[in-house]
Short mmCIF file of C-alpha atoms in Angstrom, two decimals:
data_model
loop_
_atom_site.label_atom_id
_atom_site.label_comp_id
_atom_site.label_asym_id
_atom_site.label_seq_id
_atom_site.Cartn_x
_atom_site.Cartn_y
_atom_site.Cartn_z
CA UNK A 1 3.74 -16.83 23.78
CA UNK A 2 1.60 -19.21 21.27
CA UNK A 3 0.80 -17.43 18.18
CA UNK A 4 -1.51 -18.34 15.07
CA UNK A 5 -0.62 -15.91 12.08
CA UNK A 6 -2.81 -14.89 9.36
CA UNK A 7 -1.90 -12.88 6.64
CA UNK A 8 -1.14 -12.93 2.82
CA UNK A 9 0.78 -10.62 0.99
CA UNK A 10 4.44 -9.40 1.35
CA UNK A 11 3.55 -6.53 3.51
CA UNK A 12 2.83 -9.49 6.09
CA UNK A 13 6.28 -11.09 5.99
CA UNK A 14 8.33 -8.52 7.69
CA UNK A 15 6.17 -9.21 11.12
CA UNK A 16 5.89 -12.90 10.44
CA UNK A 17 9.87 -12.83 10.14
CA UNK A 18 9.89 -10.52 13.35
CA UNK A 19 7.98 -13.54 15.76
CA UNK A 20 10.44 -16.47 14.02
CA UNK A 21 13.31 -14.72 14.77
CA UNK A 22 11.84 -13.86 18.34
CA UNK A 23 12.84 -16.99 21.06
CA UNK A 24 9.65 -15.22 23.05
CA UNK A 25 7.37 -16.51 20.62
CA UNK A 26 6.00 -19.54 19.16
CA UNK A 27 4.11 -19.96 15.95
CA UNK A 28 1.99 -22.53 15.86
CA UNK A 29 0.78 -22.25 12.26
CA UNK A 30 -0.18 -19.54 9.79
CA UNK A 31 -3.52 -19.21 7.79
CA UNK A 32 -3.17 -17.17 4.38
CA UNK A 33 -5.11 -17.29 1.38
CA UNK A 34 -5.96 -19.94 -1.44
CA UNK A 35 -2.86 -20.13 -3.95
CA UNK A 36 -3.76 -17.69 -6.91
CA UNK A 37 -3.47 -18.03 -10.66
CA UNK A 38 -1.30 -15.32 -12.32
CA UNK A 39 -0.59 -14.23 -15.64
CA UNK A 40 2.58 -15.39 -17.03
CA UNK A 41 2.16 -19.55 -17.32
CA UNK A 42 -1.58 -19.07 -15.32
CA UNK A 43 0.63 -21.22 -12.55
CA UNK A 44 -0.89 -21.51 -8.89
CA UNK A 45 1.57 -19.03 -6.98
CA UNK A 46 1.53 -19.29 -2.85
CA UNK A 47 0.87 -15.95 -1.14
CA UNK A 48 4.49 -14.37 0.17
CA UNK A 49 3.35 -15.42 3.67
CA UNK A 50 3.01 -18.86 2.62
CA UNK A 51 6.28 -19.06 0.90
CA UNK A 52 7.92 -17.86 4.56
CA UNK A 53 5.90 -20.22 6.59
CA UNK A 54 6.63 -23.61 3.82
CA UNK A 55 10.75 -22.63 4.44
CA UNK A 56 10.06 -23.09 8.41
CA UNK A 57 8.10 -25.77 7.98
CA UNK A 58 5.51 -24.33 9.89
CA UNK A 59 1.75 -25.75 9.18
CA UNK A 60 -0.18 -23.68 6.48
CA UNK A 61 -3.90 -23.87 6.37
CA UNK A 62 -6.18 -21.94 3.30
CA UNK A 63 -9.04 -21.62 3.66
CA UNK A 64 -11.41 -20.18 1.30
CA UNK A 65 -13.85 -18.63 4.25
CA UNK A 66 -11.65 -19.40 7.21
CA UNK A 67 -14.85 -18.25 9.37
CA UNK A 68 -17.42 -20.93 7.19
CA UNK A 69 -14.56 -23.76 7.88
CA UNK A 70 -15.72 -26.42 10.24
CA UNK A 71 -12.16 -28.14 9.98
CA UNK A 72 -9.96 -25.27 10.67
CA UNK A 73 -12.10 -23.88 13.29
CA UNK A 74 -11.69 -26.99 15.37
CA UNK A 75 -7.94 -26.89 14.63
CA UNK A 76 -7.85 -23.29 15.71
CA UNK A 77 -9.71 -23.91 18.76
CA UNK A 78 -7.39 -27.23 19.47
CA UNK A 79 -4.45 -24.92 19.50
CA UNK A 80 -5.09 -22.94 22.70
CA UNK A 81 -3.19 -20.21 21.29
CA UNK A 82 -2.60 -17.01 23.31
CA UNK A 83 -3.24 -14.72 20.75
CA UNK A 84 -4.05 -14.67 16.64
CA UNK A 85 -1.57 -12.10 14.55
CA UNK A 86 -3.26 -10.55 11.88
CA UNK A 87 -2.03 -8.91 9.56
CA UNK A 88 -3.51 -8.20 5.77
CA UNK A 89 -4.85 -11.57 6.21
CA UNK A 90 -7.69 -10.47 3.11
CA UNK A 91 -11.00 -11.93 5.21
CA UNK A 92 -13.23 -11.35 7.83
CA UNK A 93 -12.92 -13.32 11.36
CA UNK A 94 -16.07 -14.17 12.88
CA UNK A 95 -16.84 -13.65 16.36
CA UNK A 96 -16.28 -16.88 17.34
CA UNK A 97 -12.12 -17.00 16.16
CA UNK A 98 -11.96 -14.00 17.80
CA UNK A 99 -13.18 -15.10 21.06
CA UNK A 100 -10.62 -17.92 20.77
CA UNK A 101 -7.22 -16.86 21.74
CA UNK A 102 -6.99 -15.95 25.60
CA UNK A 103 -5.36 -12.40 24.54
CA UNK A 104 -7.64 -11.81 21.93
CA UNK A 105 -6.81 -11.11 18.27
CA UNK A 106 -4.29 -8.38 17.52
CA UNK A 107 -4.19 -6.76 14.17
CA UNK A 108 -1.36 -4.59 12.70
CA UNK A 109 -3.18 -2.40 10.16
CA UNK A 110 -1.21 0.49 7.50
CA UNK A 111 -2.60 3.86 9.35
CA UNK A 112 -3.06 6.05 12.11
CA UNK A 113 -6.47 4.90 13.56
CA UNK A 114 -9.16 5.88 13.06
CA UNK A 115 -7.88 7.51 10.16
CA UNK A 116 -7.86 5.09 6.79
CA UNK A 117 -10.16 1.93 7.88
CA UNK A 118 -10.35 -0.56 4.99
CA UNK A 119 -8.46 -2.62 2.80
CA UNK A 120 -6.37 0.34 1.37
CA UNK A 121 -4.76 2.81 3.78
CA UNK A 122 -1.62 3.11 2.08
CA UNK A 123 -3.13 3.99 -1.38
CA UNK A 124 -5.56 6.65 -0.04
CA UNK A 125 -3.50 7.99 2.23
CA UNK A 126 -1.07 9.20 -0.29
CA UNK A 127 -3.77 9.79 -3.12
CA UNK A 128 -5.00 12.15 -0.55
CA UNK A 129 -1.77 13.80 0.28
CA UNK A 130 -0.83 13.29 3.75
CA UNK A 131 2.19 14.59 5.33
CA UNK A 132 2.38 11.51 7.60
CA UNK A 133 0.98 8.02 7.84
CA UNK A 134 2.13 4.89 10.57
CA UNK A 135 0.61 1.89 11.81
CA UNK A 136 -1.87 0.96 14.12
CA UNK A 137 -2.19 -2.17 16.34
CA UNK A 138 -5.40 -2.88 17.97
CA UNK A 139 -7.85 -5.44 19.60
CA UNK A 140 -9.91 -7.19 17.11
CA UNK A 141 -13.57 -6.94 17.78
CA UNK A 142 -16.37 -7.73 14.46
CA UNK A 143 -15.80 -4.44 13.06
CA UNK A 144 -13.63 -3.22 9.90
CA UNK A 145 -10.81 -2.13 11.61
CA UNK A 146 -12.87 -0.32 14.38
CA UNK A 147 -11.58 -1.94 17.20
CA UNK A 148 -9.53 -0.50 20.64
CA UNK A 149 -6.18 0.86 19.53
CA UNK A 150 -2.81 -0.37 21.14
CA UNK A 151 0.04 1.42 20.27
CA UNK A 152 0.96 3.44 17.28
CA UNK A 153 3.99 4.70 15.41
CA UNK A 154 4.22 7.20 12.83
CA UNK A 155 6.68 7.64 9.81
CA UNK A 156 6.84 11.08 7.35
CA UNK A 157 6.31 10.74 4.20
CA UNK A 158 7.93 12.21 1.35
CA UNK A 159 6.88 13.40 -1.64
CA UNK A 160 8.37 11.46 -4.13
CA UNK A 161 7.42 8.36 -1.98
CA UNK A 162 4.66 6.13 -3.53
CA UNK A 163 2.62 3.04 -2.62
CA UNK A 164 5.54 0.38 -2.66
CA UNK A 165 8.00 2.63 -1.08
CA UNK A 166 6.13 3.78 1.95
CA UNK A 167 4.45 -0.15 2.20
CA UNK A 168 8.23 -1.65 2.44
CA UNK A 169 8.46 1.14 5.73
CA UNK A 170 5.30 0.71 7.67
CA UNK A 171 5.76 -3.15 7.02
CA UNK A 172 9.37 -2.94 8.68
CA UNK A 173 7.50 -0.91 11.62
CA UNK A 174 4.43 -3.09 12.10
CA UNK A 175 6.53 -5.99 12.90
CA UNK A 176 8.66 -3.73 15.63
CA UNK A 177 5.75 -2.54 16.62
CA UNK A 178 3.96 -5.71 17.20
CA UNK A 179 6.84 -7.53 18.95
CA UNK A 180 6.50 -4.21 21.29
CA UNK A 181 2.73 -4.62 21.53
CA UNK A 182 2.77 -8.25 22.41
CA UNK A 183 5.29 -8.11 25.15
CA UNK A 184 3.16 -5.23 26.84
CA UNK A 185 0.10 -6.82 26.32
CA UNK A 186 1.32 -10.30 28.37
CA UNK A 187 2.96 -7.83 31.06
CA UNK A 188 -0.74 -5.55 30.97
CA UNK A 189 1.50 -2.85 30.67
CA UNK A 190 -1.52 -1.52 27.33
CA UNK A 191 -4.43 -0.22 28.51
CA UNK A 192 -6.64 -0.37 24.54
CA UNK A 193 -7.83 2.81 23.76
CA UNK A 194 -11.04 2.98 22.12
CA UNK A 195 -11.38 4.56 18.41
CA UNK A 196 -13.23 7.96 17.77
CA UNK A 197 -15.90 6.78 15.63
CA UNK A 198 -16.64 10.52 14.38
CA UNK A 199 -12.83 10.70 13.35
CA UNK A 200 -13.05 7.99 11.02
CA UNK A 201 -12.49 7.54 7.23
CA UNK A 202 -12.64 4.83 4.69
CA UNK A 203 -10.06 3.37 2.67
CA UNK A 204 -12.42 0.83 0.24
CA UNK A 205 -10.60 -1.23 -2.25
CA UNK A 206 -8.90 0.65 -5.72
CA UNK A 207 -10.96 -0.23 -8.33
CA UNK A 208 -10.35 0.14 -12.28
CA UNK A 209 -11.72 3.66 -12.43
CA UNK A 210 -9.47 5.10 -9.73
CA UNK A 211 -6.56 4.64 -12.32
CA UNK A 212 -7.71 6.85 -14.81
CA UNK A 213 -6.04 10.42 -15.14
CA UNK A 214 -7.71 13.10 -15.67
CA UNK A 215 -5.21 16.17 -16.95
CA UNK A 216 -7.70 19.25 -16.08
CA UNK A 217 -6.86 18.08 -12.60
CA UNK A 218 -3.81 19.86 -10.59
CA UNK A 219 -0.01 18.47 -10.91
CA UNK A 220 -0.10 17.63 -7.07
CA UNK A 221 -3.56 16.07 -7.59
CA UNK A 222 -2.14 13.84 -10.53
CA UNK A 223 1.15 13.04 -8.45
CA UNK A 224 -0.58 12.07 -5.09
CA UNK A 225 -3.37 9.41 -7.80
CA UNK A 226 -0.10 8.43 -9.60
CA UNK A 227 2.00 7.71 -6.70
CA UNK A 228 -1.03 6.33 -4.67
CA UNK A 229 -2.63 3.99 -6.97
CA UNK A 230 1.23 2.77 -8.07
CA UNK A 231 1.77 1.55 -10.82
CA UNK A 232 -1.06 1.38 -12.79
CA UNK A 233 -2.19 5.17 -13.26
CA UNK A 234 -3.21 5.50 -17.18
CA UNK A 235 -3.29 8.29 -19.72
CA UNK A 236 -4.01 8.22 -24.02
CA UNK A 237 -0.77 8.58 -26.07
CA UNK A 238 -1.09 8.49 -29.87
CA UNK A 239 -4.37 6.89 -29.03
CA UNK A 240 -2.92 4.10 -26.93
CA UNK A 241 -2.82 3.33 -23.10
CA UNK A 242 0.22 4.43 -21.46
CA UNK A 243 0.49 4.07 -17.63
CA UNK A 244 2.86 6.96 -16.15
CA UNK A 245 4.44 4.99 -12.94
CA UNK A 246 6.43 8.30 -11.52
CA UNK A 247 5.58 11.62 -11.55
CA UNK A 248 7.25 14.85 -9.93
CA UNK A 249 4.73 18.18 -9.27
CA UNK A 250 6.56 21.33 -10.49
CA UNK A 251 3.53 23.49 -8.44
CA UNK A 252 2.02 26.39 -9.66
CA UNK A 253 3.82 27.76 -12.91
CA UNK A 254 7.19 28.42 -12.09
CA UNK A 255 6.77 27.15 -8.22
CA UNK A 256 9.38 24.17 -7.63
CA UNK A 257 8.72 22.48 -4.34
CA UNK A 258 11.80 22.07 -2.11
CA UNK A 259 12.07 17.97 -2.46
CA UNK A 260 12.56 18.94 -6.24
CA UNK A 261 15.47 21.15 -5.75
CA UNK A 262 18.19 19.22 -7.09
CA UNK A 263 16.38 19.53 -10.98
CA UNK A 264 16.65 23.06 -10.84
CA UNK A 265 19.69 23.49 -12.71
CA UNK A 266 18.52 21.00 -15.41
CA UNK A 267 15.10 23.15 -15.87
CA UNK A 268 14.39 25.68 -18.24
CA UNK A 269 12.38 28.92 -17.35
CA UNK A 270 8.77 27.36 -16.40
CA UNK A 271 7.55 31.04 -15.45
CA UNK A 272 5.67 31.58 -18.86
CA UNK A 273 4.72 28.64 -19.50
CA UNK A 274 1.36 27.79 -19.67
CA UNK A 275 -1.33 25.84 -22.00
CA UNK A 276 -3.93 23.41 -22.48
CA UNK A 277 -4.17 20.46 -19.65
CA UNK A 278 -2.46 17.86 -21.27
CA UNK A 279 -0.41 19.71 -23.69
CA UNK A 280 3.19 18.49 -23.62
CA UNK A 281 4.81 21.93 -22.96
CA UNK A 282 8.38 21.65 -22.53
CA UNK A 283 10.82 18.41 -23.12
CA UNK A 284 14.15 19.18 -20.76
CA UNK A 285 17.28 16.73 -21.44
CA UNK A 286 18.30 13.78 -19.72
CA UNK A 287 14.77 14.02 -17.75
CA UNK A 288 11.40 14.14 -20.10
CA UNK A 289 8.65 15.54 -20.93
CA UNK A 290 7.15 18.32 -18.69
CA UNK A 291 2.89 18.59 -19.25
CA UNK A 292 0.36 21.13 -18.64
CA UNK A 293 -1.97 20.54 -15.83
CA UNK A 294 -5.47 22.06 -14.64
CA UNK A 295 -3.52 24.18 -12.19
CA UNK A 296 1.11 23.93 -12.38
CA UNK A 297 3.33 21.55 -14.31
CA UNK A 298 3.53 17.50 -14.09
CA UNK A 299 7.11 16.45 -14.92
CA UNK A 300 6.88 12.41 -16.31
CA UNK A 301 9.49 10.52 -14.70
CA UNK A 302 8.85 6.63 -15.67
CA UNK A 303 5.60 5.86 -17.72
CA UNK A 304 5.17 2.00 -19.62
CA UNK A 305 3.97 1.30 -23.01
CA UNK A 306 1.26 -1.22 -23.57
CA UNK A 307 3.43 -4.46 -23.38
CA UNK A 308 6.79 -2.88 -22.54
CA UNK A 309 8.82 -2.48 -19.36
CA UNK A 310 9.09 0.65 -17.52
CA UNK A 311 11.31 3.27 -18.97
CA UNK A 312 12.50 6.66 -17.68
CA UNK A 313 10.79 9.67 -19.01
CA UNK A 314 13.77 10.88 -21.13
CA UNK A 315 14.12 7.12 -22.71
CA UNK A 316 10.09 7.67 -23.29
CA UNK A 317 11.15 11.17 -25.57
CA UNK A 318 13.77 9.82 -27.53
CA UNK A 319 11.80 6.67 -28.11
CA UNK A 320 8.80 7.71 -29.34
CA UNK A 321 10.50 11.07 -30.45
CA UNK A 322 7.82 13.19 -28.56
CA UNK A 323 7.43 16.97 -29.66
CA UNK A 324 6.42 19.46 -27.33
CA UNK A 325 2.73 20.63 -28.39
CA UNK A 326 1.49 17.06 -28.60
CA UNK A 327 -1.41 16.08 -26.28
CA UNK A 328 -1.84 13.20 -23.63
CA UNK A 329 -5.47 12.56 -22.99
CA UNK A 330 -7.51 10.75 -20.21
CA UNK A 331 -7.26 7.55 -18.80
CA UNK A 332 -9.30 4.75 -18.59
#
């Protein structure tokens, strides 16, 4: 099968890796993004998928509007590929690409359709507490993400699990599951299903605001934003930004939730307790600082100081020698 793959970041690799392992398969080339500046040395950095595809040796084309590109188009089109991969490619294909390949244009997206269209179903889904999230492939058509639906897996997800964690599963399963989906597809063993428009939700892009905490909020509230928007959730401290990159819900006062079970024996009494939303209420040792929410207790497990690397919550207490009474404001 003759394959063009677009996609970008490293969520991307583990299917790209799936179809050059695969003997059935045959990549022709991969399109990805524009190299990108980042911060340390302002270097150009290739995407992840481009840093797979240069160690095959496979061609790489970037585009900065794929759909706007005379060139590639006609290189595309030259190609007489059976079917475009896409996967977190980062732009819109225009009609016209997706007419191209003779099976049409298969995407791998991060959710259970039609659940979580956009560019951030992992995010959402845990900011919004889910129980259970998988992945999605469908047919391609000019929509975002609204297209006829393939085949699906799901995966649990725990509650300690945040973006990075549950984005290293689904990307193992959306390159199963597309290996799966192509080799159906050729044998028209899939019969697309078409999405429930009314079931849908949106998953937009995270912007700066969504990272700001806001303590009169519940513990589970603050967890699912912290573990959702990973890792750049923010709170004041001493009048400085802090970002808090792990958090663990103690529930309502004196409620532990059964994942937490093991801390237990480390915890003081938390029946009492009870103050001010964002009140640092108890300090437990060898695990940190435990703070007053709108509704239960938010335990800090990691947090970062402006210009520091991560640290565990208890290396947090005994660093900035934290008191119980002091007060963590909002976010920004």
């Amino acid at each position: 099968m003759k394959i063009v793959f677009f996609g970008t970041p490293q969520f991307a690799v583990p299917t790209l890796e799936k179809l050059l392992n695969d003997s059935k398969f045959d990549v022709l080339a991969v399109v990805t993004q524009p190299d990108k500046r980042r911060e340390r040395g302002n270097k150009l950095t290739p995407s992840p998928v481009k840093a797979i595809a240069t160690a095959h040796s496979l061609p790489v084309w970037q585009p900065e509007k794929v759909k706007k590109d005379a060139e590639i188009l006609t290189k595309l089109k030259e190609l007489d590929a059976d079917v475009f991969v896409v996967v977190a490619y980062g732009q819109i294909l225009s009609s016209k690409i997706l007419k191209m390949p003779k099976l049409g244009c298969i995407n791998v997206h991060g959710s259970i359709l039609p659940k979580y269209r956009g560019a951030a179903p992992i995010q959402w889904c845990l900011y919004n507490g889910e129980k259970e999230t998988g992945i999605t492939t469908m047919l391609m058509d000019v929509g975002m993400d609204t297209g006829p639906m393939l085949e699906i897996a799901t995966t649990p997800i725990g509650l300690l699990d945040n973006t990075q964690d549950l984005a290293e599963r689904l990307a193992a399963i959306g390159g199963d599951l597309l290996v799966e989906t192509l080799l159906k597809l050729e044998r028209q063993e899939i019969q697309p299903i078409p999405q429930d428009n009314l079931l849908a939700t949106y998953a937009p892009l995270i912007q700066k605001e969504d990272y700001g905490l806001d303590w009169s909020k519940s513990a589970i509230q603050l967890h699912n934003q912290i573990r959702g928007f990973y890792p750049n959730c923010t709170a004041t401290f001493r009048n400085n930004l802090l970002k808090i990159t792990a958090s663990a819900p103690l529930g309502s006062v004196g409620r532990i939730p059964p994942e937490l079970q093991e801390l237990i024996p480390k915890l003081p009494d938390l029946s009492n307790v009870s103050d001010k939303p964002g009140v640092v209420v108890n300090i437990t040792k060898g695990i940190g600082a435990i703070v007053q929410t709108g509704e239960g207790l938010l335990l800090l497990r990691e947090v970062q100081l402006a210009g520091k690397r991560p640290q565990s919550g208890w290396d947090f207490v005994n660093g900035t020698r934290l008191t119980v009474g002091e007060v963590f404001g909002a976010g920004r």
